[in-house]
Short mmCIF file of C-alpha atoms and ligand atoms in Angstrom, two decimals:
data_model
loop_
_atom_site.label_atom_id
_atom_site.label_comp_id
_atom_site.label_asym_id
_atom_site.label_seq_id
_atom_site.Cartn_x
_atom_site.Cartn_y
_atom_site.Cartn_z
CA MET A 1 -73.39 62.63 24.69
CA TYR A 2 -72.62 66.28 25.36
CA LEU A 3 -69.03 67.29 24.78
CA TYR A 4 -67.13 70.51 24.97
CA ASN A 5 -65.72 71.33 21.56
CA SER A 6 -62.57 73.41 21.55
CA ALA A 7 -63.23 74.44 17.94
CA THR A 8 -66.51 76.14 18.83
CA HIS A 9 -65.80 76.83 22.51
CA LYS A 10 -69.15 75.36 23.40
CA LYS A 11 -70.56 72.23 24.92
CA ALA A 12 -72.97 70.62 22.46
CA GLU A 13 -74.48 67.28 21.57
CA PHE A 14 -71.95 65.00 19.91
CA VAL A 15 -73.09 64.24 16.37
CA THR A 16 -71.34 61.84 14.01
CA HIS A 17 -71.13 61.81 10.22
CA THR A 18 -72.54 58.27 10.11
CA PRO A 19 -75.19 57.76 12.79
CA GLY A 20 -74.09 55.26 15.43
CA HIS A 21 -70.47 55.17 14.28
CA VAL A 22 -67.47 57.22 15.41
CA GLU A 23 -64.30 57.85 13.47
CA MET A 24 -61.80 58.91 16.13
CA TYR A 25 -58.21 60.07 15.82
CA THR A 26 -55.61 60.48 18.55
CA CYS A 27 -52.23 62.18 18.24
CA GLY A 28 -49.80 59.50 19.32
CA PRO A 29 -46.51 59.78 21.18
CA THR A 30 -43.21 61.03 19.86
CA VAL A 31 -41.11 57.96 20.56
CA TYR A 32 -37.77 59.51 21.49
CA HIS A 33 -38.10 58.86 25.22
CA PHE A 34 -40.42 57.30 27.77
CA ALA A 35 -43.86 58.85 28.05
CA HIS A 36 -44.26 60.88 31.22
CA ILE A 37 -47.37 60.50 33.31
CA GLY A 38 -48.63 63.82 31.90
CA ASN A 39 -48.66 62.38 28.38
CA LEU A 40 -50.39 59.35 29.83
CA ARG A 41 -53.07 61.49 31.47
CA SER A 42 -54.12 62.51 27.95
CA TYR A 43 -54.19 58.88 26.80
CA ILE A 44 -56.14 57.75 29.88
CA MET A 45 -58.85 60.36 29.28
CA GLU A 46 -59.02 59.53 25.56
CA ASP A 47 -59.28 55.85 26.47
CA VAL A 48 -62.23 56.55 28.76
CA LEU A 49 -63.84 58.59 25.99
CA GLU A 50 -63.47 55.73 23.50
CA LYS A 51 -64.77 53.15 25.98
CA TYR A 52 -67.65 55.41 26.96
CA LEU A 53 -68.71 55.80 23.33
CA ARG A 54 -68.68 52.03 22.85
CA TYR A 55 -70.58 51.56 26.13
CA ALA A 56 -73.19 54.06 24.97
CA GLY A 57 -73.71 51.96 21.85
CA TYR A 58 -71.50 53.47 19.14
CA SER A 59 -69.12 51.48 17.01
CA VAL A 60 -65.73 53.19 17.03
CA ASN A 61 -62.75 53.16 14.70
CA ARG A 62 -59.88 54.70 16.62
CA VAL A 63 -56.64 55.56 14.87
CA MET A 64 -53.36 56.69 16.40
CA ASN A 65 -50.04 57.67 14.84
CA ILE A 66 -46.61 57.01 16.26
CA THR A 67 -44.38 60.03 15.62
CA ASP A 68 -41.06 58.53 14.60
CA VAL A 69 -39.95 61.32 12.28
CA GLY A 70 -40.29 65.06 11.75
CA HIS A 71 -41.16 66.38 15.23
CA LEU A 72 -38.72 69.17 16.04
CA SER A 73 -38.11 70.38 19.56
CA SER A 74 -40.04 73.56 18.81
CA ASP A 75 -43.48 72.99 17.33
CA ALA A 76 -42.71 75.92 15.02
CA ASP A 77 -40.48 73.84 12.73
CA THR A 78 -37.26 74.85 14.40
CA GLY A 79 -34.89 73.33 16.93
CA GLU A 80 -33.52 69.84 16.96
CA ASP A 81 -35.24 66.74 15.60
CA LYS A 82 -36.55 64.95 18.69
CA MET A 83 -35.83 61.47 17.34
CA LEU A 84 -32.28 62.38 16.41
CA LYS A 85 -31.78 63.88 19.83
CA GLY A 86 -32.96 60.62 21.44
CA ALA A 87 -30.68 58.54 19.20
CA LYS A 88 -27.65 60.69 20.06
CA ARG A 89 -28.43 60.57 23.76
CA GLU A 90 -28.40 56.79 23.73
CA ASN A 91 -25.88 56.17 21.01
CA LYS A 92 -28.40 54.18 19.00
CA SER A 93 -30.02 54.49 15.59
CA VAL A 94 -33.28 56.38 15.16
CA LEU A 95 -35.01 53.13 14.26
CA GLU A 96 -33.76 51.42 17.42
CA ILE A 97 -34.94 54.34 19.52
CA ALA A 98 -38.34 54.34 17.82
CA LYS A 99 -38.82 50.59 18.38
CA TYR A 100 -37.67 50.70 21.99
CA TYR A 101 -39.85 53.62 23.04
CA THR A 102 -42.88 52.48 21.06
CA ASP A 103 -42.77 49.19 22.97
CA ALA A 104 -42.22 51.06 26.24
CA PHE A 105 -45.23 53.27 25.49
CA PHE A 106 -47.53 50.29 24.96
CA ASP A 107 -46.17 48.58 28.09
CA ASP A 108 -47.11 51.68 30.08
CA CYS A 109 -50.51 51.78 28.40
CA ALA A 110 -51.11 48.13 29.32
CA LYS A 111 -50.29 48.84 32.96
CA LEU A 112 -52.76 51.70 32.94
CA ASN A 113 -55.46 49.67 31.16
CA ILE A 114 -55.33 51.94 28.13
CA LYS A 115 -56.63 49.94 25.20
CA THR A 116 -54.51 49.88 22.06
CA PRO A 117 -56.37 51.80 19.31
CA ASP A 118 -57.82 49.82 16.40
CA VAL A 119 -55.14 51.19 14.09
CA VAL A 120 -51.65 52.25 15.18
CA GLU A 121 -49.56 53.65 12.36
CA PRO A 122 -45.93 54.80 12.55
CA ALA A 123 -45.44 58.03 10.61
CA THR A 124 -42.64 56.48 8.55
CA ASN A 125 -45.13 54.00 7.03
CA CYS A 126 -47.09 56.60 5.06
CA ILE A 127 -44.55 58.66 3.11
CA ASP A 128 -46.41 58.19 -0.20
CA GLU A 129 -49.60 59.54 1.35
CA TYR A 130 -47.84 62.68 2.57
CA ILE A 131 -46.19 63.27 -0.81
CA ASN A 132 -49.57 62.98 -2.48
CA ILE A 133 -51.12 65.52 -0.10
CA VAL A 134 -48.26 67.98 -0.51
CA GLN A 135 -48.37 67.67 -4.31
CA THR A 136 -52.11 68.31 -4.34
CA LEU A 137 -51.69 71.31 -2.04
CA GLU A 138 -49.05 72.66 -4.43
CA GLN A 139 -51.35 72.15 -7.42
CA LYS A 140 -54.17 73.91 -5.61
CA GLY A 141 -51.91 76.85 -4.80
CA TYR A 142 -51.73 76.27 -1.05
CA ALA A 143 -48.06 75.38 -0.92
CA TYR A 144 -44.79 76.96 -2.06
CA PHE A 145 -41.21 75.85 -2.29
CA ALA A 146 -38.61 78.08 -0.61
CA GLY A 147 -35.07 77.57 0.58
CA GLY A 148 -35.31 73.84 -0.08
CA ASN A 149 -38.51 73.17 1.89
CA VAL A 150 -42.19 73.05 0.95
CA TYR A 151 -44.35 75.35 3.07
CA PHE A 152 -48.07 75.71 3.57
CA ASP A 153 -49.22 79.23 2.71
CA THR A 154 -51.58 80.30 5.48
CA SER A 155 -52.44 83.55 3.68
CA LYS A 156 -54.53 81.47 1.24
CA LEU A 157 -57.02 80.56 3.97
CA ASP A 158 -60.18 82.43 4.88
CA ARG A 159 -59.72 81.37 8.49
CA TYR A 160 -56.62 80.06 10.18
CA TYR A 161 -57.12 80.52 13.94
CA ILE A 162 -59.62 77.75 14.54
CA PHE A 163 -58.93 77.44 18.26
CA ASN A 164 -59.19 81.15 18.65
CA ASP A 165 -58.41 81.45 22.31
CA HIS A 166 -54.84 82.21 21.30
CA ASP A 167 -53.51 85.69 21.37
CA GLU A 168 -51.79 86.86 18.18
CA ASP A 169 -48.74 87.67 20.28
CA ASP A 170 -48.60 84.15 21.66
CA LEU A 171 -48.45 82.85 18.14
CA ALA A 172 -45.58 85.03 17.04
CA ILE A 173 -42.93 82.63 15.95
CA GLY A 174 -39.40 83.67 16.69
CA VAL A 175 -40.23 85.28 20.00
CA ARG A 176 -40.70 82.02 21.80
CA GLU A 177 -37.84 80.23 23.49
CA GLY A 178 -35.29 82.32 21.60
CA VAL A 179 -36.15 80.36 18.46
CA GLU A 180 -35.05 82.03 15.26
CA GLU A 181 -37.59 82.92 12.63
CA ASP A 182 -37.36 80.95 9.41
CA PRO A 183 -36.59 83.53 6.67
CA ASN A 184 -38.16 81.28 4.00
CA LYS A 185 -41.65 81.64 5.41
CA ARG A 186 -43.83 84.15 3.59
CA ASN A 187 -46.17 84.52 6.55
CA LYS A 188 -45.27 83.99 10.15
CA ASN A 189 -47.67 81.07 10.61
CA ASP A 190 -46.67 79.21 7.46
CA PHE A 191 -45.36 75.76 8.30
CA VAL A 192 -43.23 73.09 6.70
CA LEU A 193 -44.97 70.29 4.81
CA TRP A 194 -41.80 68.67 3.53
CA PHE A 195 -38.17 69.31 4.47
CA THR A 196 -35.45 68.67 1.92
CA GLN A 197 -32.77 71.07 3.08
CA SER A 198 -32.26 69.29 6.30
CA LYS A 199 -30.23 71.29 8.72
CA PHE A 200 -29.42 68.00 10.39
CA GLU A 201 -26.58 66.58 8.34
CA ASP A 202 -26.90 63.25 10.08
CA GLN A 203 -30.68 63.04 9.59
CA ALA A 204 -31.13 59.27 9.36
CA LEU A 205 -34.57 58.98 7.84
CA LYS A 206 -35.01 60.52 4.40
CA TRP A 207 -36.99 59.63 1.33
CA ASP A 208 -37.07 60.57 -2.34
CA SER A 209 -39.70 63.11 -3.21
CA PRO A 210 -40.57 65.44 -6.11
CA TRP A 211 -38.73 68.18 -4.16
CA GLY A 212 -35.58 66.16 -3.49
CA VAL A 213 -34.51 63.78 -0.74
CA GLY A 214 -36.11 64.76 2.53
CA TYR A 215 -38.67 64.00 5.21
CA PRO A 216 -42.18 65.10 6.17
CA GLY A 217 -43.13 67.86 8.59
CA TRP A 218 -44.78 66.78 11.82
CA HIS A 219 -48.30 68.06 11.11
CA ILE A 220 -48.71 66.35 7.76
CA GLU A 221 -48.38 62.91 9.33
CA CYS A 222 -51.57 63.19 11.37
CA SER A 223 -53.53 64.47 8.37
CA GLY A 224 -52.16 61.68 6.17
CA ILE A 225 -52.67 58.88 8.68
CA SER A 226 -56.15 60.03 9.64
CA MET A 227 -57.35 60.32 6.03
CA LYS A 228 -55.81 56.92 5.26
CA HIS A 229 -57.58 55.10 8.09
CA ASN A 230 -60.54 57.28 9.12
CA GLY A 231 -61.53 58.44 5.66
CA GLU A 232 -62.48 61.95 4.55
CA TYR A 233 -64.80 62.65 7.46
CA LEU A 234 -63.40 62.47 10.94
CA ASP A 235 -65.85 62.72 13.85
CA ILE A 236 -63.52 63.53 16.73
CA HIS A 237 -59.86 64.42 17.02
CA CYS A 238 -58.07 64.16 20.38
CA GLY A 239 -54.82 65.35 21.90
CA GLY A 240 -53.29 67.23 24.78
CA VAL A 241 -54.08 70.92 24.93
CA ASP A 242 -50.59 71.89 23.75
CA ASN A 243 -51.42 70.21 20.44
CA ALA A 244 -54.19 72.72 19.67
CA PHE A 245 -51.74 75.23 18.31
CA PRO A 246 -49.91 74.98 16.02
CA HIS A 247 -50.27 71.23 15.44
CA HIS A 248 -54.04 70.84 15.17
CA THR A 249 -54.51 74.26 13.61
CA ASN A 250 -52.10 73.24 10.87
CA GLU A 251 -53.69 69.81 10.47
CA ILE A 252 -57.04 71.48 9.80
CA ALA A 253 -55.51 74.00 7.39
CA GLN A 254 -53.81 71.41 5.21
CA THR A 255 -56.49 68.68 5.40
CA GLU A 256 -59.41 70.93 4.51
CA SER A 257 -57.41 72.60 1.74
CA PHE A 258 -56.55 69.17 0.38
CA LEU A 259 -60.08 67.76 0.66
CA GLY A 260 -61.96 70.89 -0.37
CA HIS A 261 -64.51 70.38 2.41
CA ALA A 262 -64.84 70.51 6.19
CA TRP A 263 -62.98 67.67 7.89
CA CYS A 264 -63.45 67.27 11.64
CA PRO A 265 -66.16 69.13 13.56
CA GLN A 266 -65.26 67.98 17.10
CA TRP A 267 -61.95 68.63 18.93
CA PHE A 268 -61.22 67.09 22.32
CA HIS A 269 -58.27 68.56 24.22
CA VAL A 270 -57.04 67.27 27.54
CA ALA A 271 -55.61 69.83 29.98
CA HIS A 272 -52.12 69.28 31.29
CA LEU A 273 -50.87 67.44 34.30
CA ASN A 274 -48.43 69.70 36.10
CA THR A 275 -46.21 69.40 39.12
CA ASN A 276 -46.09 71.95 41.93
CA ASP A 277 -43.01 73.46 40.36
CA GLY A 278 -44.53 73.77 36.91
CA LYS A 279 -44.88 71.97 33.65
CA MET A 280 -43.86 68.36 33.25
CA SER A 281 -40.84 67.94 31.05
CA LYS A 282 -38.73 65.10 29.73
CA SER A 283 -35.59 67.18 29.75
CA LYS A 284 -35.62 67.63 33.54
CA GLY A 285 -33.38 64.66 34.46
CA GLU A 286 -35.43 62.03 36.28
CA PHE A 287 -38.98 62.55 35.10
CA LEU A 288 -42.23 61.00 36.18
CA THR A 289 -42.86 57.69 34.47
CA VAL A 290 -45.08 54.70 35.20
CA SER A 291 -41.96 52.73 36.18
CA LEU A 292 -41.05 55.36 38.75
CA LEU A 293 -44.53 55.12 40.28
CA GLU A 294 -44.10 51.36 40.48
CA GLN A 295 -40.63 51.63 41.99
CA LYS A 296 -42.13 53.77 44.72
CA GLY A 297 -44.69 51.08 45.43
CA TYR A 298 -47.75 52.56 43.70
CA ASP A 299 -50.17 50.63 41.56
CA PRO A 300 -50.38 52.23 38.07
CA LEU A 301 -54.15 51.85 38.34
CA ALA A 302 -54.10 54.11 41.40
CA TYR A 303 -52.71 56.76 39.03
CA ARG A 304 -55.57 56.03 36.61
CA PHE A 305 -57.99 56.37 39.54
CA PHE A 306 -56.33 59.70 40.42
CA CYS A 307 -56.83 60.97 36.85
CA LEU A 308 -60.46 59.85 36.75
CA GLN A 309 -61.21 61.82 39.91
CA SER A 310 -60.84 65.11 38.05
CA HIS A 311 -62.23 66.57 34.87
CA TYR A 312 -60.17 66.33 31.69
CA ARG A 313 -60.51 70.05 30.95
CA LYS A 314 -59.02 71.15 34.27
CA ALA A 315 -55.28 71.26 34.79
CA LEU A 316 -54.32 68.63 37.34
CA VAL A 317 -51.49 68.92 39.85
CA PHE A 318 -49.47 65.82 40.54
CA SER A 319 -47.74 65.36 43.88
CA TRP A 320 -46.70 62.22 45.71
CA GLU A 321 -49.12 63.17 48.46
CA ASN A 322 -52.00 63.37 45.97
CA LEU A 323 -51.06 59.98 44.58
CA GLU A 324 -50.79 58.52 48.08
CA ASN A 325 -54.33 59.73 48.79
CA ALA A 326 -55.59 58.24 45.54
CA GLN A 327 -53.89 54.91 46.30
CA GLY A 328 -55.48 54.90 49.77
CA ALA A 329 -58.94 55.67 48.40
CA TYR A 330 -58.54 53.04 45.66
CA ASN A 331 -57.49 50.37 48.19
CA LYS A 332 -60.43 51.20 50.42
CA LEU A 333 -62.82 50.98 47.49
CA LEU A 334 -61.40 47.59 46.53
CA ARG A 335 -61.75 46.29 50.09
CA ARG A 336 -65.39 47.35 50.12
CA ILE A 337 -65.97 45.52 46.85
CA ALA A 338 -64.12 42.47 48.21
CA ALA A 339 -66.55 42.38 51.11
CA LEU A 340 -69.55 41.96 48.77
CA ASN A 341 -71.17 38.55 48.82
CA ASP A 342 -70.98 36.95 45.38
CA ALA A 343 -73.82 34.50 45.92
CA ASP A 344 -76.66 36.26 47.67
CA GLY A 345 -79.25 35.90 44.95
CA GLN A 346 -79.92 36.93 41.37
CA VAL A 347 -79.03 40.14 39.58
CA ASP A 348 -81.92 42.58 39.80
CA GLU A 349 -81.95 43.64 36.14
CA ALA A 350 -84.29 46.58 36.70
CA VAL A 351 -81.98 48.09 39.32
CA ALA A 352 -78.93 47.41 37.14
CA LYS A 353 -80.54 49.17 34.18
CA GLU A 354 -81.46 52.18 36.27
CA PHE A 355 -77.86 52.54 37.43
CA LYS A 356 -76.41 52.04 33.96
CA ASP A 357 -78.72 54.64 32.42
CA LYS A 358 -77.72 57.12 35.07
CA PHE A 359 -74.03 56.33 34.54
CA ILE A 360 -74.35 56.90 30.78
CA GLN A 361 -76.07 60.19 31.45
CA GLN A 362 -73.53 61.36 34.07
CA LEU A 363 -70.46 60.49 32.04
CA GLY A 364 -72.18 61.75 28.92
CA ASN A 365 -72.05 65.24 30.40
CA ASP A 366 -68.69 66.22 28.91
CA LEU A 367 -67.04 63.01 30.12
CA ASN A 368 -67.53 63.72 33.79
CA THR A 369 -65.29 60.95 35.10
CA SER A 370 -65.39 62.13 38.70
CA MET A 371 -69.14 61.52 38.61
CA GLY A 372 -68.30 58.12 37.15
CA VAL A 373 -66.14 57.39 40.20
CA THR A 374 -68.83 58.70 42.56
CA ALA A 375 -71.27 56.33 40.85
CA LEU A 376 -69.17 53.40 42.18
CA TYR A 377 -69.78 54.50 45.77
CA ASP A 378 -73.48 55.02 45.00
CA VAL A 379 -73.65 51.40 43.90
CA LEU A 380 -72.00 50.22 47.12
CA LYS A 381 -74.58 52.18 49.13
CA ALA A 382 -77.58 51.07 47.03
CA LYS A 383 -80.50 49.17 48.50
CA THR A 384 -80.07 46.00 46.50
CA ASN A 385 -78.32 42.66 46.90
CA ASP A 386 -74.54 42.24 46.57
CA VAL A 387 -74.78 40.20 43.39
CA THR A 388 -76.54 43.10 41.67
CA LYS A 389 -73.95 45.53 43.02
CA ARG A 390 -71.13 43.40 41.66
CA ALA A 391 -72.79 43.18 38.25
CA ILE A 392 -73.21 46.96 38.05
CA LEU A 393 -69.63 47.60 39.17
CA ALA A 394 -68.34 45.17 36.54
CA SER A 395 -70.39 46.97 33.93
CA PHE A 396 -69.09 50.45 34.89
CA ASP A 397 -65.58 49.06 34.85
CA GLN A 398 -65.89 48.44 31.11
CA VAL A 399 -65.48 52.22 30.86
CA LEU A 400 -63.42 53.10 33.94
CA SER A 401 -61.04 50.11 33.61
CA LEU A 402 -59.93 49.95 37.23
CA ASN A 403 -59.89 46.11 37.44
CA LEU A 404 -62.37 46.39 40.29
CA LEU A 405 -63.65 42.83 40.51
CA GLU A 406 -60.32 41.20 39.65
CA LYS A 407 -58.50 43.11 42.37
CA ALA A 408 -61.30 42.53 44.86
CA ALA A 409 -61.10 38.80 44.10
CA ALA A 410 -57.34 38.88 44.69
CA ILE A 411 -57.91 40.48 48.10
CA ARG A 412 -60.41 37.78 49.00
CA GLU A 413 -58.05 35.03 47.86
CA LYS A 414 -55.20 36.50 49.86
CA GLU A 415 -57.37 36.71 52.94
CA ALA A 416 -58.61 33.15 52.47
CA ALA A 417 -55.04 31.86 52.05
CA GLN A 418 -54.00 33.71 55.16
CA ALA A 419 -56.90 32.33 57.14
CA LYS A 420 -55.95 28.84 55.98
CA SER A 421 -52.35 29.20 57.06
CA GLN A 422 -53.52 30.61 60.34
CA THR A 423 -55.73 27.69 61.11
CA ALA A 424 -53.39 25.08 59.60
CA CYS A 425 -51.13 25.23 62.60
CA GLY A 426 -54.05 25.18 64.98
CA TYR A 427 -53.71 28.86 65.82
CA THR A 428 -56.44 31.26 64.70
CA VAL A 429 -56.18 35.01 64.45
CA THR A 430 -59.34 37.05 64.42
CA GLY A 431 -59.48 40.78 64.26
CA GLU A 432 -61.00 43.70 62.43
CA GLY A 433 -60.34 42.49 58.88
CA ASP A 434 -56.84 43.77 58.17
CA PRO A 435 -54.66 41.00 56.71
CA ALA A 436 -51.42 42.90 57.45
CA ILE A 437 -52.26 43.02 61.19
CA ASP A 438 -53.38 39.38 61.16
CA ALA A 439 -50.00 38.48 59.67
CA LEU A 440 -48.13 40.36 62.42
CA VAL A 441 -50.13 38.67 65.17
CA MET A 442 -49.36 35.35 63.51
CA ALA A 443 -45.65 36.24 63.30
CA ARG A 444 -45.67 37.01 67.03
CA TYR A 445 -47.12 33.59 67.74
CA GLU A 446 -44.48 31.91 65.59
CA ALA A 447 -41.69 33.86 67.32
CA LYS A 448 -43.03 32.73 70.70
CA LYS A 449 -43.24 29.14 69.50
CA ALA A 450 -39.56 29.35 68.44
CA LYS A 451 -38.77 30.80 71.88
CA ASN A 452 -37.66 34.06 70.30
CA PHE A 453 -39.32 36.15 72.98
CA ALA A 454 -37.45 39.32 72.13
CA GLU A 455 -38.95 39.25 68.61
CA ALA A 456 -42.38 38.40 69.98
CA ASP A 457 -42.21 41.40 72.30
CA ARG A 458 -40.95 43.63 69.51
CA ILE A 459 -43.96 42.71 67.36
CA ARG A 460 -46.33 43.26 70.26
CA ASP A 461 -44.80 46.72 70.84
CA GLU A 462 -45.00 47.52 67.14
CA LEU A 463 -48.70 46.66 67.14
CA LYS A 464 -49.24 48.62 70.33
CA ALA A 465 -47.64 51.65 68.70
CA GLN A 466 -50.28 51.31 65.96
CA GLY A 467 -53.00 51.25 68.61
CA ILE A 468 -53.62 47.50 68.36
CA GLU A 469 -54.32 45.39 71.41
CA ILE A 470 -53.84 41.61 71.31
CA ILE A 471 -56.01 39.39 73.44
CA ASP A 472 -54.51 35.91 73.70
CA ALA A 473 -56.88 32.98 73.81
CA LYS A 474 -56.40 29.22 74.10
CA ASP A 475 -55.81 28.35 70.40
CA GLY A 476 -55.18 31.76 68.94
CA ALA A 477 -55.63 35.46 69.49
CA THR A 478 -57.98 38.28 68.68
CA TRP A 479 -56.94 41.85 68.14
CA LYS A 480 -58.74 45.16 68.25
CA ARG A 481 -58.00 48.84 67.80
CA VAL A 482 -58.07 50.71 71.08
P1 LIG B 1 -45.66 63.89 22.63
O1 LIG B 1 -45.11 62.53 22.91
O2 LIG B 1 -44.78 65.00 23.13
O3 LIG B 1 -45.97 64.07 21.16
O4 LIG B 1 -47.01 64.04 23.44
C1 LIG B 1 -47.96 63.02 23.52
C2 LIG B 1 -49.29 63.56 24.03
O5 LIG B 1 -49.18 64.02 25.38
C3 LIG B 1 -49.83 64.74 23.24
O6 LIG B 1 -51.23 64.55 23.05
C4 LIG B 1 -49.57 65.92 24.13
O7 LIG B 1 -50.48 66.96 23.87
C5 LIG B 1 -49.79 65.31 25.50
N1 LIG B 1 -49.11 66.00 26.61
C6 LIG B 1 -47.88 66.55 26.64
N2 LIG B 1 -47.58 67.04 27.88
C7 LIG B 1 -48.67 66.80 28.66
C8 LIG B 1 -49.00 67.05 30.04
N3 LIG B 1 -48.14 67.63 30.89
N4 LIG B 1 -50.23 66.67 30.49
C9 LIG B 1 -51.10 66.07 29.66
N5 LIG B 1 -50.85 65.78 28.36
C10 LIG B 1 -49.66 66.14 27.86
ZN1 LIG B 2 -51.12 64.85 15.65
#
């Protein structure tokens, strides 16, 4: 596989520490609110990456944290604690908030066919690990205690700006969002490893530590959880692009200083999903969630389909119109799959292999998911039997996870049930293969039978307005578009 690496700014062959095996880490959600569909774009793309790697023959150990402590509203260790903010908003405890939104996150993931990682670890489970890392960093001279907190000393590093597409000015803490500079920091990029002097008097989650009662900084949790479950050598680390700085930069600084060797060579960052009026935010009143998409009648998998149509490194604009188009294209694709014959012979293994090899190669070019989607249409157009087409589509769906055959089967079942009910009363509707129109023609017949002629005429007019002509026959009707 060839992947772009945001640490080297180059696309290169993906190489793992242990051949054939991938240790993968994903920054998990901060569980103070529902995930918005922007967050979920990142998780969809990471899910495809994981599934692709397995499909291409790797074994994968994927680890994800749940941030239930320590993430402040500014990534630069200032502002409010996000969890506390969520708890106050809902008049609940931090633990209740964490449980509720962790469950909500996995419900959303299930609706989007995002597989749960092999290991999911809440940050509050690993306090001993963080304390051990911070103590070691102190012993090695990478950390200092000031004003009640333990800080990482970035001046001790040979190289700090790993993802060096950041401008020094952009990194200047204290200039962003009117956030005040922390006077305890010796260098502007130093960051908190452990807070004891909590400025939040009502901070609910605190633990004993060698520096006093306190809680971990946000960055340390990903280092601690990854080393605990992925070991000392991580192959690929994933997150949204906003995580690159300072979060991932700080993770690298502290982990490599702790380990004394290089840690993770490959960094996978997903570009943001934006709306036409800018960045997606949870503080903007009603924000875009999976439930909102459902309430508006969209299938969450149509949103997954929408995400797959574009490349993970390009910013993607969400609009209802774009989603409507994706839903339409997804429905059409499913109807074409539903029309495939499931018993027209044997799977042609040679053809299937050819397609699968090509799919691995296309997606293996920096996870080109839009080519993966195009591959589905190529299968439908292929010169082979339907059984082979179905087998290839099912195989690709192990990576794309669009429930292609299941949904196509549901369409067929619905059509069959409709046909049955249409013939059961001795009245048959035939048309151009649109069950919704069939149902309307049937409803017109039933209205006529019940002598409700006004309703029958209304339905006929409604169909006419859609350009549908009904031709009545002896025991039924046919319809066509005119
Ligand atoms: P959070 O719950 O804020 O910690 O974010 C969870 C994940 O979503 C992180 O990997 C973020 O980088 C990512 N993320 C945040 N906003 C967006 C967005 N608008 N589009 C894509 N990913 C995002
Ligand atoms: Zn992280």
